[in-house]
PDB file of C-alpha atoms and ligand atoms in Angstrom:
ATOM      1  CA  UNK A   1      81.794-108.723-118.106  1.00 72.00           C
ATOM      2  CA  UNK A   2      79.081-110.508-116.167  1.00 80.00           C
ATOM      3  CA  UNK A   3      78.164-109.095-112.778  1.00 87.00           C
ATOM      4  CA  UNK A   4      77.147-111.141-109.796  1.00 91.00           C
ATOM      5  CA  UNK A   5      73.854-109.851-108.400  1.00 95.00           C
ATOM      6  CA  UNK A   6      73.156-110.680-104.773  1.00 96.00           C
ATOM      7  CA  UNK A   7      69.826-112.524-105.155  1.00 95.00           C
ATOM      8  CA  UNK A   8      67.997-111.506-101.978  1.00 96.00           C
ATOM      9  CA  UNK A   9      64.894-113.593-102.819  1.00 96.00           C
ATOM     10  CA  UNK A  10      66.902-116.805-102.350  1.00 93.00           C
ATOM     11  CA  UNK A  11      67.060-116.308 -98.587  1.00 92.00           C
ATOM     12  CA  UNK A  12      63.768-114.456 -98.216  1.00 96.00           C
ATOM     13  CA  UNK A  13      61.119-114.912-100.896  1.00 97.00           C
ATOM     14  CA  UNK A  14      58.847-112.490 -99.013  1.00 98.00           C
ATOM     15  CA  UNK A  15      60.984-109.371 -99.520  1.00 98.00           C
ATOM     16  CA  UNK A  16      58.827-106.821-101.346  1.00 98.00           C
ATOM     17  CA  UNK A  17      61.218-103.875-101.115  1.00 98.00           C
ATOM     18  CA  UNK A  18      64.953-103.359-100.836  1.00 98.00           C
ATOM     19  CA  UNK A  19      67.616-100.737-101.492  1.00 98.00           C
ATOM     20  CA  UNK A  20      70.311-101.297-104.088  1.00 98.00           C
ATOM     21  CA  UNK A  21      73.036 -99.553-106.076  1.00 98.00           C
ATOM     22  CA  UNK A  22      73.172 -99.391-109.878  1.00 97.00           C
ATOM     23  CA  UNK A  23      76.329-101.134-111.113  1.00 97.00           C
ATOM     24  CA  UNK A  24      75.736-101.012-114.878  1.00 96.00           C
ATOM     25  CA  UNK A  25      73.273 -99.869-117.544  1.00 95.00           C
ATOM     26  CA  UNK A  26      73.707-101.665-120.851  1.00 89.00           C
ATOM     27  CA  UNK A  27      73.333-100.227-124.353  1.00 83.00           C
ATOM     28  CA  UNK A  28      69.643-101.177-124.454  1.00 85.00           C
ATOM     29  CA  UNK A  29      68.928 -99.441-121.158  1.00 90.00           C
ATOM     30  CA  UNK A  30      68.717-102.589-119.059  1.00 94.00           C
ATOM     31  CA  UNK A  31      69.773-102.087-115.461  1.00 97.00           C
ATOM     32  CA  UNK A  32      72.114-104.217-113.357  1.00 97.00           C
ATOM     33  CA  UNK A  33      72.184-103.751-109.583  1.00 98.00           C
ATOM     34  CA  UNK A  34      74.464-104.983-106.802  1.00 97.00           C
ATOM     35  CA  UNK A  35      71.514-106.786-105.200  1.00 98.00           C
ATOM     36  CA  UNK A  36      67.941-107.522-106.200  1.00 98.00           C
ATOM     37  CA  UNK A  37      64.566-108.817-105.076  1.00 98.00           C
ATOM     38  CA  UNK A  38      63.523-109.354-108.736  1.00 98.00           C
ATOM     39  CA  UNK A  39      63.489-113.053-109.582  1.00 97.00           C
ATOM     40  CA  UNK A  40      64.883-113.484-113.106  1.00 96.00           C
ATOM     41  CA  UNK A  41      63.000-115.845-115.437  1.00 94.00           C
ATOM     42  CA  UNK A  42      64.527-119.301-115.065  1.00 89.00           C
ATOM     43  CA  UNK A  43      63.723-122.841-114.024  1.00 83.00           C
ATOM     44  CA  UNK A  44      60.271-122.473-115.572  1.00 88.00           C
ATOM     45  CA  UNK A  45      59.257-119.584-113.300  1.00 93.00           C
ATOM     46  CA  UNK A  46      58.493-116.204-114.857  1.00 94.00           C
ATOM     47  CA  UNK A  47      60.582-113.245-113.678  1.00 96.00           C
ATOM     48  CA  UNK A  48      59.214-110.377-111.615  1.00 98.00           C
ATOM     49  CA  UNK A  49      57.848-107.032-112.689  1.00 98.00           C
ATOM     50  CA  UNK A  50      57.792-103.917-110.529  1.00 98.00           C
ATOM     51  CA  UNK A  51      59.630-100.617-110.336  1.00 98.00           C
ATOM     52  CA  UNK A  52      62.888 -98.969-109.369  1.00 98.00           C
ATOM     53  CA  UNK A  53      62.521 -95.697-107.472  1.00 97.00           C
ATOM     54  CA  UNK A  54      65.253 -93.141-108.004  1.00 96.00           C
ATOM     55  CA  UNK A  55      66.649 -90.691-105.474  1.00 89.00           C
ATOM     56  CA  UNK A  56      64.424 -87.884-106.822  1.00 92.00           C
ATOM     57  CA  UNK A  57      61.303 -90.013-106.307  1.00 93.00           C
ATOM     58  CA  UNK A  58      60.731 -90.770-109.986  1.00 95.00           C
ATOM     59  CA  UNK A  59      60.034 -94.350-110.933  1.00 96.00           C
ATOM     60  CA  UNK A  60      61.352 -96.632-113.636  1.00 97.00           C
ATOM     61  CA  UNK A  61      58.811 -99.348-114.451  1.00 97.00           C
ATOM     62  CA  UNK A  62      60.477-102.755-114.801  1.00 97.00           C
ATOM     63  CA  UNK A  63      58.744-104.902-117.409  1.00 97.00           C
ATOM     64  CA  UNK A  64      60.877-108.031-117.041  1.00 97.00           C
ATOM     65  CA  UNK A  65      63.773-109.537-115.136  1.00 97.00           C
ATOM     66  CA  UNK A  66      66.024-111.982-116.943  1.00 96.00           C
ATOM     67  CA  UNK A  67      69.416-113.571-116.402  1.00 94.00           C
ATOM     68  CA  UNK A  68      72.425-112.169-118.219  1.00 91.00           C
ATOM     69  CA  UNK A  69      75.627-113.779-119.376  1.00 87.00           C
ATOM     70  CA  UNK A  70      75.564-116.001-116.313  1.00 88.00           C
ATOM     71  CA  UNK A  71      72.717-117.175-114.100  1.00 87.00           C
ATOM     72  CA  UNK A  72      74.104-114.976-111.310  1.00 90.00           C
ATOM     73  CA  UNK A  73      73.560-111.775-113.263  1.00 94.00           C
ATOM     74  CA  UNK A  74      70.040-110.298-113.048  1.00 96.00           C
ATOM     75  CA  UNK A  75      69.057-107.863-115.795  1.00 96.00           C
ATOM     76  CA  UNK A  76      66.173-105.478-115.052  1.00 97.00           C
ATOM     77  CA  UNK A  77      64.476-104.569-118.317  1.00 97.00           C
ATOM     78  CA  UNK A  78      62.642-101.221-118.174  1.00 96.00           C
ATOM     79  CA  UNK A  79      59.373-100.544-119.952  1.00 94.00           C
ATOM     80  CA  UNK A  80      60.054 -98.467-123.128  1.00 91.00           C
ATOM     81  CA  UNK A  81      60.953 -94.771-123.161  1.00 87.00           C
ATOM     82  CA  UNK A  82      62.143 -94.158-119.647  1.00 86.00           C
ATOM     83  CA  UNK A  83      65.184 -92.236-118.508  1.00 84.00           C
ATOM     84  CA  UNK A  84      67.833 -94.572-117.154  1.00 86.00           C
ATOM     85  CA  UNK A  85      69.614 -94.206-113.809  1.00 94.00           C
ATOM     86  CA  UNK A  86      73.321 -93.455-113.565  1.00 94.00           C
ATOM     87  CA  UNK A  87      75.963 -95.898-112.427  1.00 95.00           C
ATOM     88  CA  UNK A  88      76.491 -95.692-108.673  1.00 96.00           C
ATOM     89  CA  UNK A  89      73.008 -94.278-108.070  1.00 96.00           C
ATOM     90  CA  UNK A  90      71.240 -95.505-104.928  1.00 97.00           C
ATOM     91  CA  UNK A  91      67.748 -96.710-105.735  1.00 98.00           C
ATOM     92  CA  UNK A  92      64.951 -98.563-104.018  1.00 98.00           C
ATOM     93  CA  UNK A  93      63.254-101.591-105.501  1.00 98.00           C
ATOM     94  CA  UNK A  94      59.677-102.787-105.330  1.00 98.00           C
ATOM     95  CA  UNK A  95      58.305-105.897-106.977  1.00 98.00           C
ATOM     96  CA  UNK A  96      54.709-106.395-108.054  1.00 98.00           C
ATOM     97  CA  UNK A  97      53.989-108.428-104.943  1.00 98.00           C
ATOM     98  CA  UNK A  98      50.483-109.653-105.792  1.00 98.00           C
ATOM     99  CA  UNK A  99      51.774-111.200-109.007  1.00 98.00           C
ATOM    100  CA  UNK A 100      54.893-112.653-107.338  1.00 98.00           C
ATOM    101  CA  UNK A 101      52.808-114.227-104.582  1.00 98.00           C
ATOM    102  CA  UNK A 102      50.652-115.958-107.212  1.00 97.00           C
ATOM    103  CA  UNK A 103      53.857-117.230-108.853  1.00 97.00           C
ATOM    104  CA  UNK A 104      55.133-118.521-105.493  1.00 97.00           C
ATOM    105  CA  UNK A 105      51.855-120.321-104.808  1.00 98.00           C
ATOM    106  CA  UNK A 106      51.909-121.805-108.320  1.00 97.00           C
ATOM    107  CA  UNK A 107      55.540-122.899-108.138  1.00 97.00           C
ATOM    108  CA  UNK A 108      54.929-124.662-104.824  1.00 97.00           C
ATOM    109  CA  UNK A 109      51.813-126.252-106.362  1.00 98.00           C
ATOM    110  CA  UNK A 110      53.996-127.654-109.181  1.00 97.00           C
ATOM    111  CA  UNK A 111      56.265-129.305-106.605  1.00 97.00           C
ATOM    112  CA  UNK A 112      53.191-130.825-104.924  1.00 97.00           C
ATOM    113  CA  UNK A 113      52.102-132.176-108.291  1.00 97.00           C
ATOM    114  CA  UNK A 114      55.500-133.882-108.673  1.00 95.00           C
ATOM    115  CA  UNK A 115      54.814-135.601-105.328  1.00 96.00           C
ATOM    116  CA  UNK A 116      51.371-136.788-106.440  1.00 96.00           C
ATOM    117  CA  UNK A 117      52.713-137.861-109.866  1.00 94.00           C
ATOM    118  CA  UNK A 118      56.154-139.373-109.201  1.00 91.00           C
ATOM    119  CA  UNK A 119      57.360-139.482-112.805  1.00 93.00           C
ATOM    120  CA  UNK A 120      60.327-137.793-114.524  1.00 93.00           C
ATOM    121  CA  UNK A 121      59.548-134.170-115.376  1.00 93.00           C
ATOM    122  CA  UNK A 122      60.226-133.183-118.982  1.00 92.00           C
ATOM    123  CA  UNK A 123      59.138-129.543-118.798  1.00 92.00           C
ATOM    124  CA  UNK A 124      57.382-126.963-116.644  1.00 93.00           C
ATOM    125  CA  UNK A 125      56.141-123.393-116.854  1.00 95.00           C
ATOM    126  CA  UNK A 126      54.963-121.379-113.858  1.00 94.00           C
ATOM    127  CA  UNK A 127      52.775-118.368-114.566  1.00 92.00           C
ATOM    128  CA  UNK A 128      50.353-116.451-112.394  1.00 92.00           C
ATOM    129  CA  UNK A 129      47.058-117.956-113.509  1.00 90.00           C
ATOM    130  CA  UNK A 130      47.912-121.271-115.140  1.00 92.00           C
ATOM    131  CA  UNK A 131      50.945-123.519-114.792  1.00 96.00           C
ATOM    132  CA  UNK A 132      51.919-126.687-116.519  1.00 96.00           C
ATOM    133  CA  UNK A 133      54.133-129.641-115.706  1.00 96.00           C
ATOM    134  CA  UNK A 134      54.988-132.269-118.335  1.00 95.00           C
ATOM    135  CA  UNK A 135      55.712-135.804-117.191  1.00 94.00           C
ATOM    136  CA  UNK A 136      57.260-138.752-118.916  1.00 93.00           C
ATOM    137  CA  UNK A 137      54.493-141.231-118.126  1.00 89.00           C
ATOM    138  CA  UNK A 138      53.239-143.905-120.463  1.00 80.00           C
ATOM    139  CA  UNK A 139      49.621-144.271-119.420  1.00 73.00           C
ATOM    140  CA  UNK A 140      47.087-141.714-118.357  1.00 64.00           C
ATOM    141  CA  UNK A 141      45.604-143.698-115.500  1.00 78.00           C
ATOM    142  CA  UNK A 142      45.337-140.505-113.435  1.00 85.00           C
ATOM    143  CA  UNK A 143      42.096-138.578-113.519  1.00 92.00           C
ATOM    144  CA  UNK A 144      42.130-134.848-112.875  1.00 94.00           C
ATOM    145  CA  UNK A 145      39.637-135.361-110.028  1.00 95.00           C
ATOM    146  CA  UNK A 146      41.924-137.861-108.249  1.00 96.00           C
ATOM    147  CA  UNK A 147      45.032-135.746-108.727  1.00 96.00           C
ATOM    148  CA  UNK A 148      43.168-132.647-107.508  1.00 97.00           C
ATOM    149  CA  UNK A 149      41.999-134.500-104.390  1.00 97.00           C
ATOM    150  CA  UNK A 150      45.567-135.660-103.607  1.00 98.00           C
ATOM    151  CA  UNK A 151      46.932-132.147-104.171  1.00 98.00           C
ATOM    152  CA  UNK A 152      44.334-130.660-101.829  1.00 98.00           C
ATOM    153  CA  UNK A 153      45.185-133.248 -99.148  1.00 98.00           C
ATOM    154  CA  UNK A 154      48.769-131.937 -99.231  1.00 98.00           C
ATOM    155  CA  UNK A 155      47.544-128.318 -99.154  1.00 98.00           C
ATOM    156  CA  UNK A 156      45.248-128.949 -96.178  1.00 98.00           C
ATOM    157  CA  UNK A 157      48.020-130.741 -94.268  1.00 98.00           C
ATOM    158  CA  UNK A 158      49.828-127.357 -94.255  1.00 98.00           C
ATOM    159  CA  UNK A 159      53.325-128.856 -94.456  1.00 98.00           C
ATOM    160  CA  UNK A 160      56.247-126.435 -94.001  1.00 98.00           C
ATOM    161  CA  UNK A 161      58.251-125.471 -97.120  1.00 98.00           C
ATOM    162  CA  UNK A 162      61.900-124.489 -96.623  1.00 97.00           C
ATOM    163  CA  UNK A 163      65.243-124.511 -98.402  1.00 96.00           C
ATOM    164  CA  UNK A 164      68.441-126.343 -97.559  1.00 94.00           C
ATOM    165  CA  UNK A 165      71.876-126.416 -99.168  1.00 93.00           C
ATOM    166  CA  UNK A 166      73.607-129.708 -99.884  1.00 90.00           C
ATOM    167  CA  UNK A 167      77.003-130.443-101.384  1.00 89.00           C
ATOM    168  CA  UNK A 168      77.567-131.630-104.934  1.00 86.00           C
ATOM    169  CA  UNK A 169      78.742-134.943-103.422  1.00 88.00           C
ATOM    170  CA  UNK A 170      75.506-135.378-101.440  1.00 87.00           C
ATOM    171  CA  UNK A 171      73.489-134.750-104.574  1.00 86.00           C
ATOM    172  CA  UNK A 172      75.579-137.261-106.532  1.00 86.00           C
ATOM    173  CA  UNK A 173      74.948-139.803-103.746  1.00 89.00           C
ATOM    174  CA  UNK A 174      71.172-139.187-103.926  1.00 86.00           C
ATOM    175  CA  UNK A 175      70.268-139.138-107.623  1.00 83.00           C
ATOM    176  CA  UNK A 176      66.589-139.647-106.755  1.00 83.00           C
ATOM    177  CA  UNK A 177      66.398-136.010-105.647  1.00 84.00           C
ATOM    178  CA  UNK A 178      66.543-134.889-109.263  1.00 84.00           C
ATOM    179  CA  UNK A 179      63.095-135.144-110.806  1.00 83.00           C
ATOM    180  CA  UNK A 180      63.739-133.386-114.028  1.00 81.00           C
ATOM    181  CA  UNK A 181      64.571-135.724-116.875  1.00 77.00           C
ATOM    182  CA  UNK A 182      66.580-133.389-119.077  1.00 71.00           C
ATOM    183  CA  UNK A 183      67.742-130.539-116.857  1.00 69.00           C
ATOM    184  CA  UNK A 184      70.516-131.232-114.368  1.00 70.00           C
ATOM    185  CA  UNK A 185      71.023-128.855-111.464  1.00 72.00           C
ATOM    186  CA  UNK A 186      74.174-126.747-111.802  1.00 69.00           C
ATOM    187  CA  UNK A 187      77.031-128.501-110.004  1.00 67.00           C
ATOM    188  CA  UNK A 188      80.505-127.143-109.489  1.00 67.00           C
ATOM    189  CA  UNK A 189      79.639-124.184-107.264  1.00 72.00           C
ATOM    190  CA  UNK A 190      80.024-126.394-104.169  1.00 76.00           C
ATOM    191  CA  UNK A 191      76.410-126.429-103.062  1.00 86.00           C
ATOM    192  CA  UNK A 192      72.953-127.110-104.446  1.00 89.00           C
ATOM    193  CA  UNK A 193      69.780-125.499-103.151  1.00 92.00           C
ATOM    194  CA  UNK A 194      66.996-127.907-102.314  1.00 94.00           C
ATOM    195  CA  UNK A 195      63.381-126.902-101.808  1.00 96.00           C
ATOM    196  CA  UNK A 196      61.988-129.197 -99.109  1.00 97.00           C
ATOM    197  CA  UNK A 197      58.401-129.904 -98.106  1.00 98.00           C
ATOM    198  CA  UNK A 198      57.300-131.421 -94.787  1.00 97.00           C
ATOM    199  CA  UNK A 199      59.026-131.820 -91.420  1.00 96.00           C
ATOM    200  CA  UNK A 200      62.569-133.016 -92.180  1.00 93.00           C
ATOM    201  CA  UNK A 201      61.657-132.913 -95.881  1.00 94.00           C
ATOM    202  CA  UNK A 202      59.399-135.934 -95.346  1.00 96.00           C
ATOM    203  CA  UNK A 203      57.101-135.009 -98.243  1.00 97.00           C
ATOM    204  CA  UNK A 204      59.603-133.895-100.885  1.00 96.00           C
ATOM    205  CA  UNK A 205      62.937-132.302-101.645  1.00 94.00           C
ATOM    206  CA  UNK A 206      64.324-131.360-105.029  1.00 93.00           C
ATOM    207  CA  UNK A 207      66.894-128.967-106.482  1.00 92.00           C
ATOM    208  CA  UNK A 208      65.192-125.649-107.318  1.00 92.00           C
ATOM    209  CA  UNK A 209      66.214-121.993-107.450  1.00 92.00           C
ATOM    210  CA  UNK A 210      62.651-120.652-107.496  1.00 94.00           C
ATOM    211  CA  UNK A 211      60.595-118.715-104.959  1.00 96.00           C
ATOM    212  CA  UNK A 212      58.104-120.618-102.806  1.00 97.00           C
ATOM    213  CA  UNK A 213      55.477-119.974-100.149  1.00 98.00           C
ATOM    214  CA  UNK A 214      56.383-121.032 -96.608  1.00 98.00           C
ATOM    215  CA  UNK A 215      53.772-123.742 -96.172  1.00 98.00           C
ATOM    216  CA  UNK A 216      51.561-125.852 -98.392  1.00 98.00           C
ATOM    217  CA  UNK A 217      48.459-124.270 -96.831  1.00 98.00           C
ATOM    218  CA  UNK A 218      49.471-120.944 -98.374  1.00 98.00           C
ATOM    219  CA  UNK A 219      49.167-122.497-101.857  1.00 98.00           C
ATOM    220  CA  UNK A 220      45.401-122.321-101.299  1.00 98.00           C
ATOM    221  CA  UNK A 221      42.758-123.993-103.367  1.00 98.00           C
ATOM    222  CA  UNK A 222      44.004-125.399-106.681  1.00 98.00           C
ATOM    223  CA  UNK A 223      42.795-127.926-109.200  1.00 98.00           C
ATOM    224  CA  UNK A 224      43.955-129.746-112.300  1.00 97.00           C
ATOM    225  CA  UNK A 225      42.308-127.972-115.216  1.00 95.00           C
ATOM    226  CA  UNK A 226      43.387-130.458-117.841  1.00 92.00           C
ATOM    227  CA  UNK A 227      45.549-133.507-118.508  1.00 93.00           C
ATOM    228  CA  UNK A 228      46.717-133.485-122.114  1.00 92.00           C
ATOM    229  CA  UNK A 229      48.517-136.137-124.090  1.00 90.00           C
ATOM    230  CA  UNK A 230      51.671-134.711-125.661  1.00 87.00           C
ATOM    231  CA  UNK A 231      53.259-137.520-127.579  1.00 84.00           C
ATOM    232  CA  UNK A 232      53.194-141.208-126.759  1.00 83.00           C
ATOM    233  CA  UNK A 233      54.819-140.990-123.344  1.00 86.00           C
ATOM    234  CA  UNK A 234      54.216-137.405-122.339  1.00 91.00           C
ATOM    235  CA  UNK A 235      51.373-136.044-120.249  1.00 94.00           C
ATOM    236  CA  UNK A 236      50.874-132.332-119.631  1.00 95.00           C
ATOM    237  CA  UNK A 237      49.090-131.382-116.414  1.00 96.00           C
ATOM    238  CA  UNK A 238      47.635-127.887-116.088  1.00 97.00           C
ATOM    239  CA  UNK A 239      47.209-126.414-112.611  1.00 98.00           C
ATOM    240  CA  UNK A 240      44.768-123.598-111.925  1.00 98.00           C
ATOM    241  CA  UNK A 241      43.643-121.719-108.835  1.00 97.00           C
ATOM    242  CA  UNK A 242      40.254-122.140-107.239  1.00 96.00           C
ATOM    243  CA  UNK A 243      37.880-125.079-107.025  1.00 95.00           C
ATOM    244  CA  UNK A 244      37.430-127.455-109.909  1.00 92.00           C
ATOM    245  CA  UNK A 245      34.614-126.100-112.078  1.00 89.00           C
ATOM    246  CA  UNK A 246      31.505-128.261-112.088  1.00 84.00           C
ATOM    247  CA  UNK A 247      30.567-129.504-115.534  1.00 69.00           C
TER     248      UNK A 247
HETATM  249 ZN1   ZN B   1      60.926-125.661-108.559  1.00 59.72          ZN
END
C-alpha cells in the first residue's frame, strides 16, 4: 500500500528541519514518514540527502530520497548498515541544506533558461554543480555568451519567485504554460502547481513540483558552460555557477 507523505517542502522550500513520525520501514530498510522535508528525485531535480535523528540522539544517514509506488510517497533510503527505526517512532529530520540550496538555485536557473530560450523542452537534469536543459530547436543561433548575458539580466533584476495553484481546467485553457514537449503535468488531482517568476508572473509561469529560491537574485552568478548539438533538432545547454571562464 502506498502512503501519502505530507511534502512540507512544497509550501516552504526553506525548511531545513522538521519532526515526523515513522509510518513504515520496508524490507530493504527504506523509511516512510508521515511528513518530510526531503525532496524525492523527480521532475529532473535530484532528491535530498541528510539524516534522521532518533529519540535516543543517534542518527540515520539518508543517502537518497525517491518516490515510491505513487508520486505522493517519499521513500528515505538510508546509507548501508544502519539500524532502522521502529514504526510509530518520533524522529527529527535534517536535510543537507548547502546541497539543497545549490539545487534550488540551479532549478530556478533552468526556469530562467527556458525564458531566454523559448523552445519546447525535451529533457532536463538539475544537479548541484552542473545542470542541463535540452531544447527542441533547429538552429544553434544562440551563443553561450549571449544566453549568459540574458540570464544574468534576469538574475540582476531580482524578480520574485513564488508558487500558485491553478485548476486542471485553467491549465487546459492555457496550453502555452506547458513547456515540456514530452512530459505532461499530472492532471486529475484538481489542481496544478505553477512556479511563477516576476510580479504577477510577468516573466514566467510553468507547472513544476520542484524547490526554488524566492527571487532570481538568489540564483547568483551563473553561466552557460556549453551548448551541445544532440541530434538534428536538439540542443543541450549546460548551466554552471560562477562567471564564465575566460578562454
Ligand atoms: Zn521546474
